[in-house]
Amino acid sequence: MATLVLLLLLLLVVVSHSSSTTHDYHNALHKSILFFEGQRSGKLPQDQRLKWRRDSALQDGFNAGVGVDLTGGYYDAGDNVKFGFPMAFTTTMLSWSIIDFGKNMGAELSNAVNAVKWATDYLLKVTAVKDVVYVQVGDALSDHNCWERPEDMDTLRTVYKVDRVNPGSDVAGETASALAAASIVFRSRDPGYSRLLLDRAVMVFQFADNYRGAYSSSLRSAVCPFYCDFNGYKDELLWGAAWLHKASRRREYREYIAKNEEVLGAGDTINEFGWDNKHAGINVLLSKEVLMGKDDSLKLFKQNADRFICSIMPQGGSHSQIQYSPGGLIFKAGPSNMQHVTSLSFLLLAYSNYLSHANKAVACGGERSVSSSQLKYLAKRQVDYILGDNPLKMSYMVGYGAKYPLRVHHRASSLPSVGVHPARIGCKAGSRYYLSPNSNPNLLIGAVVGGPNSSDAFPDSRPFFQESEPTTYINAPLVGLLAYFWAHPN
Ligand SMILES: *[C@@H]1O[C@H](CO)[C@@H](O)[C@H](O)[C@H]1NC(C)=O
């Protein structure tokens, strides 16, 4: 009897412990997608769910002597500039989230697809003319000088482009990747739209490859230091070819990849992945072909992907090159750490699935090997940290959990909404809201912020933008991660 009581007690302890660390991944998934509605630019549709936002930037493209419709798309972060380079990367990652994990999204799938379409409708506008890509709307210095609602904007909406004379293989290559990845998302849902996206991707990739150069050479003062191409454009050419290969299965792209793998530096900086550096993403994406037994000629990419895994896993031994905070969060130098956390975790999870389908593990030299479930575990650990399993016991997603960031560095969220305060709030009149210790009046639900510093501390203060600013490319890979962990919580 006593043993039975003891056993029951033990069971109770185990159950209550595990329930305290289980997250509502479905709720977080729902919110992570809703966030994109808060970033929308242009004319908002009837079914807009985030009601405190209104139409904005309806003259984009018309008013800058360009005379083309460049309305729509997403603001990248807490400001009101439309930066094409990170917007395209966001679109690629949202699409990859759906391609690999859409089957785990349930009713949220249609919302995720809508989030992609909001971007691709815009990307089709910016690539309508052959050998031209409009890569940015808004003068970042003029924008950053004001704390203004997008609905009130009177800052310079300068339009920037790349073309044959001033090329941008980086931004054009990423745009081609986004269009190609999205064409897979729409393949069965809307075949006509899907074909349009793929044809455009082919055209934009040709431009990126034929007219080579970094967009920050000609557009330095507009795009630097914000989304300067620090890392060169070769990775975006390989990345574009990899997505076109996956989307079109045309032989020319596989041949392009095989021919250029060394030239374009497939093995450089293997453990980086973000809006500027695509290397780890290229290697993981192309490894799937190798692991599925489809294409052994790409095995170099699999070797690079294995090296990436060994460099990121604590079990990677001497190959381990990644820093973790004391609380267990992946940490990389530079602003907005959470972008690395979500994008690297996405690759861990995607690679884990490819490995487990092929019944393979990663060899890290010597006796060390890393299993697919270890990759998955690390990805889940990162997601759980974001949702609240961290030293501060707070969620880094706005509106999720009992404690989350309240003073997010985001103009629209921190200023009173147009509904509550219809009168215009000018450029400098917004400063008092920026400096206020009060919580943001409009909940930017689902936004994941830059996150804690390397000691797991978080100031929750607007001026600390590296920690408190959300971005679209933090959330895009997280959508896929949350879908998977909702379907596979253990
Ligand atoms: C992180 O922030 C906390 C609180 O502001 C500070 O005490 C600590 O020194 C910071 N750590 C690092 C590594 O910057």
Short mmCIF file of C-alpha atoms and ligand atoms in Angstrom, two decimals:
data_model
loop_
_atom_site.label_atom_id
_atom_site.label_comp_id
_atom_site.label_asym_id
_atom_site.label_seq_id
_atom_site.Cartn_x
_atom_site.Cartn_y
_atom_site.Cartn_z
CA MET A 1 0.00 0.00 0.00
CA ALA A 2 2.75 2.38 1.01
CA THR A 3 4.64 1.62 -2.21
CA LEU A 4 1.51 2.28 -4.23
CA VAL A 5 1.01 5.66 -2.57
CA LEU A 6 4.65 6.47 -3.17
CA LEU A 7 4.31 5.46 -6.81
CA LEU A 8 1.22 7.61 -7.26
CA LEU A 9 2.95 10.54 -5.64
CA LEU A 10 5.93 10.06 -7.91
CA LEU A 11 3.64 9.93 -10.92
CA LEU A 12 1.96 13.15 -9.80
CA VAL A 13 5.32 14.89 -9.48
CA VAL A 14 6.39 13.73 -12.93
CA VAL A 15 3.09 14.76 -14.55
CA SER A 16 2.94 18.19 -12.91
CA HIS A 17 6.58 18.80 -13.78
CA SER A 18 6.16 17.97 -17.45
CA SER A 19 2.96 19.97 -17.77
CA SER A 20 4.72 23.06 -16.43
CA THR A 21 7.23 22.87 -19.27
CA THR A 22 4.81 22.11 -22.09
CA HIS A 23 3.93 25.06 -24.21
CA ASP A 24 0.84 25.87 -26.17
CA TYR A 25 2.61 25.64 -29.53
CA HIS A 26 -0.64 26.01 -31.41
CA ASN A 27 -1.41 29.29 -29.73
CA ALA A 28 2.14 30.49 -30.39
CA LEU A 29 1.89 29.38 -34.04
CA HIS A 30 -1.34 31.31 -34.49
CA LYS A 31 0.27 34.43 -33.00
CA SER A 32 3.54 34.10 -34.91
CA ILE A 33 1.59 34.36 -38.18
CA LEU A 34 -0.76 37.09 -36.98
CA PHE A 35 2.33 39.26 -36.37
CA PHE A 36 2.81 39.66 -40.13
CA GLU A 37 -0.47 41.57 -40.35
CA GLY A 38 1.02 44.20 -38.06
CA GLN A 39 3.88 44.68 -40.55
CA ARG A 40 1.66 45.15 -43.58
CA SER A 41 2.14 48.19 -45.77
CA GLY A 42 -0.39 49.44 -48.31
CA LYS A 43 -4.14 49.07 -48.50
CA LEU A 44 -5.35 46.62 -45.88
CA PRO A 45 -7.99 44.07 -46.89
CA GLN A 46 -11.42 43.53 -45.33
CA ASP A 47 -10.24 40.42 -43.51
CA GLN A 48 -7.33 42.20 -41.75
CA ARG A 49 -7.41 40.75 -38.23
CA LEU A 50 -5.04 43.16 -36.48
CA LYS A 51 -7.56 45.97 -36.37
CA TRP A 52 -5.50 48.77 -34.88
CA ARG A 53 -3.45 49.06 -38.07
CA ARG A 54 -4.79 51.08 -41.03
CA ASP A 55 -3.84 51.74 -44.66
CA SER A 56 -0.43 53.32 -45.12
CA ALA A 57 2.09 54.32 -47.79
CA LEU A 58 -0.55 54.33 -50.54
CA GLN A 59 1.62 56.56 -52.75
CA ASP A 60 4.70 54.31 -52.72
CA GLY A 61 6.22 54.27 -56.20
CA PHE A 62 3.83 56.90 -57.56
CA ASN A 63 5.24 59.89 -55.74
CA ALA A 64 8.96 59.52 -56.27
CA GLY A 65 9.14 60.26 -59.97
CA VAL A 66 9.10 56.53 -60.68
CA GLY A 67 5.44 56.29 -61.61
CA VAL A 68 4.95 52.60 -60.81
CA ASP A 69 2.77 50.99 -58.20
CA LEU A 70 5.02 49.85 -55.36
CA THR A 71 2.35 49.72 -52.66
CA GLY A 72 2.07 46.71 -50.38
CA GLY A 73 4.71 44.45 -48.88
CA TYR A 74 6.02 44.46 -45.34
CA TYR A 75 7.85 46.89 -43.09
CA ASP A 76 10.90 44.96 -41.96
CA ALA A 77 10.86 45.71 -38.25
CA GLY A 78 9.99 48.61 -35.94
CA ASP A 79 10.34 51.26 -38.61
CA ASN A 80 8.41 52.07 -41.78
CA VAL A 81 10.93 51.33 -44.52
CA LYS A 82 10.34 48.55 -47.03
CA PHE A 83 13.74 46.90 -47.35
CA GLY A 84 13.66 44.41 -50.21
CA PHE A 85 16.60 42.23 -49.17
CA PRO A 86 15.25 41.09 -45.77
CA MET A 87 11.68 41.07 -47.13
CA ALA A 88 12.68 38.56 -49.78
CA PHE A 89 14.54 36.42 -47.22
CA THR A 90 11.48 36.52 -44.96
CA THR A 91 9.38 35.29 -47.88
CA THR A 92 11.79 32.47 -48.64
CA MET A 93 11.74 31.31 -45.02
CA LEU A 94 7.97 31.57 -44.65
CA SER A 95 7.69 29.48 -47.81
CA TRP A 96 10.21 26.92 -46.56
CA SER A 97 8.24 26.75 -43.29
CA ILE A 98 5.14 25.84 -45.29
CA ILE A 99 6.90 23.47 -47.68
CA ASP A 100 8.37 21.38 -44.84
CA PHE A 101 5.84 21.90 -42.06
CA GLY A 102 2.60 23.09 -43.70
CA LYS A 103 1.13 19.63 -43.10
CA ASN A 104 1.49 20.35 -39.35
CA MET A 105 -0.28 23.72 -39.43
CA GLY A 106 -3.92 22.65 -39.35
CA ALA A 107 -6.26 25.59 -39.88
CA GLU A 108 -3.33 28.02 -39.56
CA LEU A 109 -2.04 26.93 -42.95
CA SER A 110 -4.26 29.33 -44.88
CA ASN A 111 -3.10 32.23 -42.70
CA ALA A 112 0.51 31.28 -43.35
CA VAL A 113 -0.13 31.10 -47.09
CA ASN A 114 -1.76 34.55 -46.95
CA ALA A 115 1.34 35.87 -45.20
CA VAL A 116 3.45 34.63 -48.12
CA LYS A 117 1.07 36.08 -50.69
CA TRP A 118 1.19 39.52 -49.08
CA ALA A 119 4.91 39.47 -49.83
CA THR A 120 4.83 37.82 -53.27
CA ASP A 121 2.17 40.20 -54.60
CA TYR A 122 4.66 42.95 -53.78
CA LEU A 123 7.69 41.07 -55.13
CA LEU A 124 5.85 40.65 -58.43
CA LYS A 125 5.43 44.44 -58.58
CA VAL A 126 9.10 45.15 -57.93
CA THR A 127 10.25 42.70 -60.60
CA ALA A 128 7.73 43.54 -63.34
CA VAL A 129 10.37 45.04 -65.66
CA LYS A 130 13.12 42.78 -67.00
CA ASP A 131 16.59 43.44 -65.54
CA VAL A 132 15.25 45.84 -62.93
CA VAL A 133 14.41 45.15 -59.29
CA TYR A 134 13.05 47.89 -57.04
CA VAL A 135 14.84 47.01 -53.83
CA GLN A 136 13.71 49.57 -51.29
CA VAL A 137 11.04 52.17 -50.65
CA GLY A 138 11.77 54.76 -47.99
CA ASP A 139 14.83 56.77 -47.02
CA ALA A 140 16.06 55.02 -43.89
CA LEU A 141 17.75 58.09 -42.38
CA SER A 142 14.66 60.22 -42.86
CA ASP A 143 12.50 57.43 -41.44
CA HIS A 144 14.71 56.69 -38.45
CA ASN A 145 14.81 60.38 -37.61
CA CYS A 146 11.08 60.23 -36.80
CA TRP A 147 8.94 58.22 -34.42
CA GLU A 148 5.84 58.19 -36.56
CA ARG A 149 2.92 55.86 -37.28
CA PRO A 150 3.04 54.36 -40.79
CA GLU A 151 -0.44 55.81 -41.28
CA ASP A 152 0.96 59.33 -40.71
CA MET A 153 4.18 58.98 -42.62
CA ASP A 154 5.56 62.12 -44.24
CA THR A 155 9.17 61.01 -44.45
CA LEU A 156 10.96 60.55 -47.77
CA ARG A 157 9.62 57.57 -49.69
CA THR A 158 12.59 57.41 -52.03
CA VAL A 159 12.59 54.43 -54.40
CA TYR A 160 15.84 52.52 -54.96
CA LYS A 161 16.52 50.00 -57.70
CA VAL A 162 19.17 47.75 -59.18
CA ASP A 163 19.57 47.29 -62.93
CA ARG A 164 22.18 46.31 -65.53
CA VAL A 165 24.37 49.31 -64.81
CA ASN A 166 24.06 49.09 -61.04
CA PRO A 167 23.45 45.41 -60.37
CA GLY A 168 22.58 43.63 -57.14
CA SER A 169 23.05 39.88 -57.40
CA ASP A 170 22.50 39.62 -53.63
CA VAL A 171 19.04 41.17 -53.48
CA ALA A 172 18.04 39.86 -56.92
CA GLY A 173 19.26 36.36 -56.03
CA GLU A 174 17.28 36.42 -52.80
CA THR A 175 14.21 37.73 -54.62
CA ALA A 176 14.51 34.89 -57.14
CA SER A 177 14.78 32.44 -54.22
CA ALA A 178 11.65 33.87 -52.61
CA LEU A 179 9.64 33.68 -55.83
CA ALA A 180 10.80 30.13 -56.56
CA ALA A 181 10.12 28.91 -53.00
CA ALA A 182 6.68 30.54 -53.03
CA SER A 183 5.89 28.92 -56.38
CA ILE A 184 6.09 25.57 -54.56
CA VAL A 185 3.70 26.82 -51.87
CA PHE A 186 1.11 27.75 -54.52
CA ARG A 187 1.68 24.81 -56.86
CA SER A 188 -1.50 22.94 -56.01
CA ARG A 189 -3.40 25.82 -54.40
CA ASP A 190 -3.25 28.22 -57.32
CA PRO A 191 -1.40 26.76 -60.31
CA GLY A 192 -1.65 29.94 -62.40
CA TYR A 193 -0.15 32.11 -59.67
CA SER A 194 2.50 29.47 -59.03
CA ARG A 195 3.57 29.51 -62.70
CA LEU A 196 3.72 33.29 -62.66
CA LEU A 197 6.00 33.17 -59.61
CA LEU A 198 8.26 30.53 -61.12
CA ASP A 199 8.57 32.30 -64.48
CA ARG A 200 9.43 35.50 -62.65
CA ALA A 201 11.97 33.69 -60.48
CA VAL A 202 13.69 32.38 -63.63
CA MET A 203 13.84 35.89 -65.10
CA VAL A 204 15.11 37.54 -61.92
CA PHE A 205 17.75 34.86 -61.38
CA GLN A 206 19.03 35.40 -64.91
CA PHE A 207 19.39 39.10 -64.17
CA ALA A 208 21.18 38.33 -60.87
CA ASP A 209 23.62 35.99 -62.59
CA ASN A 210 24.21 37.91 -65.82
CA TYR A 211 24.85 41.27 -64.17
CA ARG A 212 26.95 40.54 -61.16
CA GLY A 213 27.60 42.87 -58.27
CA ALA A 214 26.65 43.78 -54.72
CA TYR A 215 23.81 46.24 -54.36
CA SER A 216 25.62 48.10 -51.63
CA SER A 217 28.22 49.24 -54.16
CA SER A 218 25.77 51.56 -55.88
CA LEU A 219 23.26 52.01 -53.06
CA ARG A 220 25.64 52.27 -50.12
CA SER A 221 24.13 55.34 -48.48
CA ALA A 222 20.60 53.93 -48.77
CA VAL A 223 21.10 50.36 -47.60
CA CYS A 224 24.12 50.59 -45.27
CA PRO A 225 24.54 50.00 -42.43
CA PHE A 226 20.97 48.62 -42.20
CA TYR A 227 20.91 45.85 -44.80
CA CYS A 228 24.31 46.30 -46.32
CA ASP A 229 25.55 43.26 -48.20
CA PHE A 230 28.47 42.50 -45.89
CA ASN A 231 28.90 38.95 -47.06
CA GLY A 232 28.97 39.22 -50.85
CA TYR A 233 26.49 37.98 -53.43
CA LYS A 234 27.86 34.56 -54.35
CA ASP A 235 25.81 32.79 -51.70
CA GLU A 236 22.59 34.30 -53.05
CA LEU A 237 23.41 33.00 -56.53
CA LEU A 238 23.82 29.46 -55.23
CA TRP A 239 20.77 29.84 -53.00
CA GLY A 240 18.69 31.10 -55.93
CA ALA A 241 19.85 28.20 -58.10
CA ALA A 242 19.07 25.76 -55.27
CA TRP A 243 15.49 27.02 -54.94
CA LEU A 244 15.01 27.09 -58.71
CA HIS A 245 16.32 23.54 -58.84
CA LYS A 246 13.79 22.48 -56.22
CA ALA A 247 10.93 24.41 -57.80
CA SER A 248 11.51 23.64 -61.47
CA ARG A 249 13.59 20.40 -61.49
CA ARG A 250 15.22 21.79 -64.63
CA ARG A 251 18.62 20.28 -65.34
CA GLU A 252 20.26 23.63 -65.94
CA TYR A 253 20.00 24.61 -62.28
CA ARG A 254 21.51 21.38 -61.02
CA GLU A 255 24.33 21.84 -63.49
CA TYR A 256 24.77 25.44 -62.42
CA ILE A 257 25.07 24.32 -58.79
CA ALA A 258 27.51 21.52 -59.56
CA LYS A 259 29.62 23.77 -61.77
CA ASN A 260 29.71 26.65 -59.30
CA GLU A 261 29.85 24.98 -55.91
CA GLU A 262 33.54 25.76 -55.44
CA VAL A 263 33.58 29.07 -57.33
CA LEU A 264 30.69 30.40 -55.30
CA GLY A 265 32.17 29.20 -52.03
CA ALA A 266 29.64 26.61 -50.88
CA GLY A 267 31.98 25.69 -48.02
CA ASP A 268 32.57 29.24 -46.71
CA THR A 269 31.27 30.34 -43.30
CA ILE A 270 29.33 27.12 -42.91
CA ASN A 271 27.60 28.03 -39.67
CA GLU A 272 25.97 31.29 -40.74
CA PHE A 273 22.40 31.70 -41.90
CA GLY A 274 20.35 34.88 -42.08
CA TRP A 275 19.21 37.63 -44.45
CA ASP A 276 22.83 38.32 -45.47
CA ASN A 277 24.47 34.89 -45.39
CA LYS A 278 22.81 31.85 -46.90
CA HIS A 279 25.56 29.25 -46.59
CA ALA A 280 24.15 26.90 -43.96
CA GLY A 281 20.74 27.13 -45.63
CA ILE A 282 22.10 26.18 -49.05
CA ASN A 283 23.91 23.19 -47.60
CA VAL A 284 20.90 21.90 -45.66
CA LEU A 285 18.47 22.47 -48.54
CA LEU A 286 20.62 20.63 -51.06
CA SER A 287 21.47 17.84 -48.60
CA LYS A 288 17.89 16.72 -48.80
CA GLU A 289 18.51 15.69 -52.40
CA VAL A 290 21.49 13.63 -51.30
CA LEU A 291 19.74 12.07 -48.29
CA MET A 292 16.70 11.17 -50.35
CA GLY A 293 19.04 9.41 -52.75
CA LYS A 294 18.02 11.74 -55.56
CA ASP A 295 21.33 13.29 -56.38
CA ASP A 296 24.72 12.09 -55.25
CA SER A 297 26.51 14.74 -57.30
CA LEU A 298 25.55 17.21 -54.58
CA LYS A 299 27.29 15.32 -51.79
CA LEU A 300 29.69 18.18 -51.06
CA PHE A 301 26.71 20.11 -49.69
CA LYS A 302 25.88 17.23 -47.37
CA GLN A 303 29.46 17.28 -46.07
CA ASN A 304 29.17 21.02 -45.46
CA ALA A 305 25.83 20.56 -43.72
CA ASP A 306 27.37 17.92 -41.45
CA ARG A 307 30.19 20.32 -40.59
CA PHE A 308 27.58 22.96 -39.80
CA ILE A 309 25.78 20.57 -37.46
CA CYS A 310 29.00 19.61 -35.69
CA SER A 311 29.86 23.29 -35.27
CA ILE A 312 26.55 24.13 -33.65
CA MET A 313 25.89 21.10 -31.44
CA PRO A 314 27.34 21.11 -27.93
CA GLN A 315 28.06 17.42 -28.66
CA GLY A 316 30.21 18.44 -31.64
CA GLY A 317 33.29 18.36 -29.41
CA SER A 318 36.24 20.33 -30.75
CA HIS A 319 34.15 21.27 -33.80
CA SER A 320 31.67 23.14 -31.64
CA GLN A 321 31.95 26.84 -32.47
CA ILE A 322 28.73 28.34 -31.23
CA GLN A 323 28.27 30.26 -28.03
CA TYR A 324 25.35 29.62 -25.70
CA SER A 325 24.06 31.95 -22.99
CA PRO A 326 24.16 30.50 -19.45
CA GLY A 327 20.41 29.86 -19.85
CA GLY A 328 21.01 27.83 -23.03
CA LEU A 329 20.18 30.26 -25.83
CA ILE A 330 22.26 30.22 -29.00
CA PHE A 331 24.14 33.47 -29.02
CA LYS A 332 25.92 35.26 -31.86
CA ALA A 333 27.51 38.68 -31.82
CA GLY A 334 25.66 41.57 -33.44
CA PRO A 335 22.17 42.99 -33.21
CA SER A 336 18.94 41.04 -32.89
CA ASN A 337 20.29 37.71 -31.66
CA MET A 338 16.91 36.01 -31.96
CA GLN A 339 17.21 36.02 -35.77
CA HIS A 340 20.09 33.55 -35.44
CA VAL A 341 18.20 31.49 -32.90
CA THR A 342 15.16 30.96 -35.10
CA SER A 343 16.94 30.54 -38.43
CA LEU A 344 19.58 28.13 -37.10
CA SER A 345 16.93 26.18 -35.18
CA PHE A 346 14.90 25.91 -38.35
CA LEU A 347 17.86 24.34 -40.13
CA LEU A 348 18.42 21.93 -37.23
CA LEU A 349 14.83 20.77 -37.42
CA ALA A 350 14.69 20.55 -41.21
CA TYR A 351 17.97 18.62 -41.33
CA SER A 352 16.84 16.37 -38.51
CA ASN A 353 13.81 15.37 -40.58
CA TYR A 354 15.87 14.74 -43.72
CA LEU A 355 18.30 12.62 -41.69
CA SER A 356 15.63 10.58 -39.97
CA HIS A 357 13.87 9.80 -43.27
CA ALA A 358 17.19 8.47 -44.53
CA ASN A 359 17.94 6.76 -41.21
CA LYS A 360 21.24 8.63 -40.95
CA ALA A 361 23.24 10.34 -38.22
CA VAL A 362 25.95 13.00 -38.45
CA ALA A 363 29.56 11.97 -37.87
CA CYS A 364 31.56 14.72 -36.18
CA GLY A 365 34.98 13.08 -36.32
CA GLY A 366 36.46 10.50 -33.98
CA GLU A 367 33.82 8.64 -32.06
CA ARG A 368 31.44 11.55 -32.05
CA SER A 369 28.17 11.27 -33.82
CA VAL A 370 25.02 13.33 -33.52
CA SER A 371 21.59 11.77 -33.99
CA SER A 372 18.61 13.36 -35.67
CA SER A 373 16.75 13.41 -32.34
CA GLN A 374 19.59 15.40 -30.77
CA LEU A 375 19.16 18.03 -33.47
CA LYS A 376 15.45 18.14 -32.86
CA TYR A 377 15.99 18.40 -29.12
CA LEU A 378 18.28 21.41 -29.51
CA ALA A 379 15.78 23.14 -31.83
CA LYS A 380 12.99 22.51 -29.33
CA ARG A 381 15.11 23.78 -26.49
CA GLN A 382 15.57 27.07 -28.39
CA VAL A 383 11.87 27.40 -29.13
CA ASP A 384 11.01 26.66 -25.50
CA TYR A 385 13.50 29.29 -24.36
CA ILE A 386 11.67 31.83 -26.57
CA LEU A 387 8.33 30.80 -25.10
CA GLY A 388 9.39 31.07 -21.46
CA ASP A 389 11.83 28.36 -20.36
CA ASN A 390 14.59 30.80 -19.52
CA PRO A 391 16.17 32.42 -16.44
CA LEU A 392 13.73 35.37 -16.52
CA LYS A 393 10.75 33.01 -16.96
CA MET A 394 9.39 35.31 -19.63
CA SER A 395 8.19 34.77 -23.15
CA TYR A 396 9.93 36.75 -25.89
CA MET A 397 6.78 36.62 -28.01
CA VAL A 398 4.41 39.54 -27.49
CA GLY A 399 1.02 38.38 -26.23
CA TYR A 400 2.12 34.83 -25.45
CA GLY A 401 2.31 33.64 -21.83
CA ALA A 402 1.94 35.57 -18.59
CA LYS A 403 5.04 37.74 -18.99
CA TYR A 404 6.32 39.15 -22.28
CA PRO A 405 7.98 42.30 -23.69
CA LEU A 406 5.82 45.38 -23.08
CA ARG A 407 7.91 48.20 -24.58
CA VAL A 408 8.63 46.82 -27.99
CA HIS A 409 10.72 49.04 -30.30
CA HIS A 410 7.98 49.45 -32.90
CA ARG A 411 6.48 52.72 -34.06
CA ALA A 412 2.94 51.55 -34.85
CA SER A 413 2.69 49.47 -31.67
CA SER A 414 4.02 52.15 -29.32
CA LEU A 415 2.04 55.14 -30.62
CA PRO A 416 -1.72 55.43 -30.02
CA SER A 417 -3.65 53.84 -32.88
CA VAL A 418 -5.46 55.91 -35.52
CA GLY A 419 -8.75 54.57 -34.16
CA VAL A 420 -8.02 55.94 -30.67
CA HIS A 421 -6.16 59.07 -31.75
CA PRO A 422 -7.26 60.09 -35.27
CA ALA A 423 -5.30 63.35 -35.30
CA ARG A 424 -1.89 63.22 -36.91
CA ILE A 425 1.14 62.74 -34.67
CA GLY A 426 4.13 64.38 -36.34
CA CYS A 427 7.70 63.24 -36.68
CA LYS A 428 9.03 64.63 -33.39
CA ALA A 429 5.72 64.59 -31.53
CA GLY A 430 6.12 60.83 -31.37
CA SER A 431 9.26 61.08 -29.26
CA ARG A 432 7.40 61.26 -25.97
CA TYR A 433 5.83 57.87 -26.72
CA TYR A 434 9.23 56.47 -27.63
CA LEU A 435 10.72 57.65 -24.33
CA SER A 436 7.70 56.80 -22.19
CA PRO A 437 8.09 54.11 -19.52
CA ASN A 438 4.52 52.96 -20.26
CA SER A 439 3.65 49.74 -22.07
CA ASN A 440 2.89 49.92 -25.78
CA PRO A 441 -0.82 50.68 -26.26
CA ASN A 442 -1.23 48.35 -29.28
CA LEU A 443 -0.30 44.73 -28.79
CA LEU A 444 1.78 43.56 -31.73
CA ILE A 445 0.64 40.01 -31.09
CA GLY A 446 3.12 37.33 -32.01
CA ALA A 447 6.12 39.60 -32.49
CA VAL A 448 9.34 37.99 -31.27
CA VAL A 449 11.90 40.59 -30.24
CA GLY A 450 15.70 40.66 -30.59
CA GLY A 451 15.89 39.02 -27.19
CA PRO A 452 18.13 38.91 -24.14
CA ASN A 453 21.84 39.67 -24.11
CA SER A 454 24.48 36.98 -23.70
CA SER A 455 23.84 36.89 -19.92
CA ASP A 456 20.10 36.19 -20.40
CA ALA A 457 19.23 39.75 -19.26
CA PHE A 458 16.52 41.74 -21.02
CA PRO A 459 15.93 45.47 -20.48
CA ASP A 460 12.38 45.68 -22.01
CA SER A 461 13.00 49.24 -23.10
CA ARG A 462 12.34 50.83 -26.52
CA PRO A 463 15.72 52.54 -26.86
CA PHE A 464 17.43 49.13 -26.50
CA PHE A 465 16.44 48.25 -30.05
CA GLN A 466 18.86 45.34 -30.37
CA GLU A 467 16.88 43.58 -27.66
CA SER A 468 13.38 45.01 -28.04
CA GLU A 469 12.82 45.27 -31.80
CA PRO A 470 10.88 42.59 -33.68
CA THR A 471 11.68 41.72 -37.28
CA THR A 472 9.88 39.70 -39.96
CA TYR A 473 12.89 37.41 -40.41
CA ILE A 474 12.90 36.42 -36.74
CA ASN A 475 9.33 35.15 -37.08
CA ALA A 476 9.43 33.55 -40.54
CA PRO A 477 11.46 30.44 -39.59
CA LEU A 478 9.69 30.23 -36.23
CA VAL A 479 6.38 29.60 -38.02
CA GLY A 480 7.71 26.26 -39.27
CA LEU A 481 9.26 25.34 -35.92
CA LEU A 482 6.05 26.00 -34.00
CA ALA A 483 3.97 24.01 -36.47
CA TYR A 484 6.22 21.00 -36.07
CA PHE A 485 6.32 21.14 -32.27
CA TRP A 486 2.56 21.58 -32.10
CA ALA A 487 2.21 18.32 -34.04
CA HIS A 488 5.08 16.63 -32.15
CA PRO A 489 5.17 18.13 -28.66
CA ASN A 490 7.34 15.37 -27.14
C1 LIG B 1 23.39 42.04 -19.93
O1 LIG B 1 22.54 43.00 -19.32
C2 LIG B 1 22.67 43.08 -17.91
C3 LIG B 1 21.58 43.99 -17.38
O2 LIG B 1 21.51 45.18 -18.12
C4 LIG B 1 24.07 43.57 -17.58
O3 LIG B 1 24.24 43.64 -16.18
C5 LIG B 1 25.07 42.60 -18.16
O4 LIG B 1 26.39 43.09 -17.98
C6 LIG B 1 24.83 42.43 -19.66
N1 LIG B 1 25.71 41.38 -20.14
C7 LIG B 1 26.49 41.55 -21.19
C8 LIG B 1 27.37 40.42 -21.55
O5 LIG B 1 26.47 42.58 -21.87
#
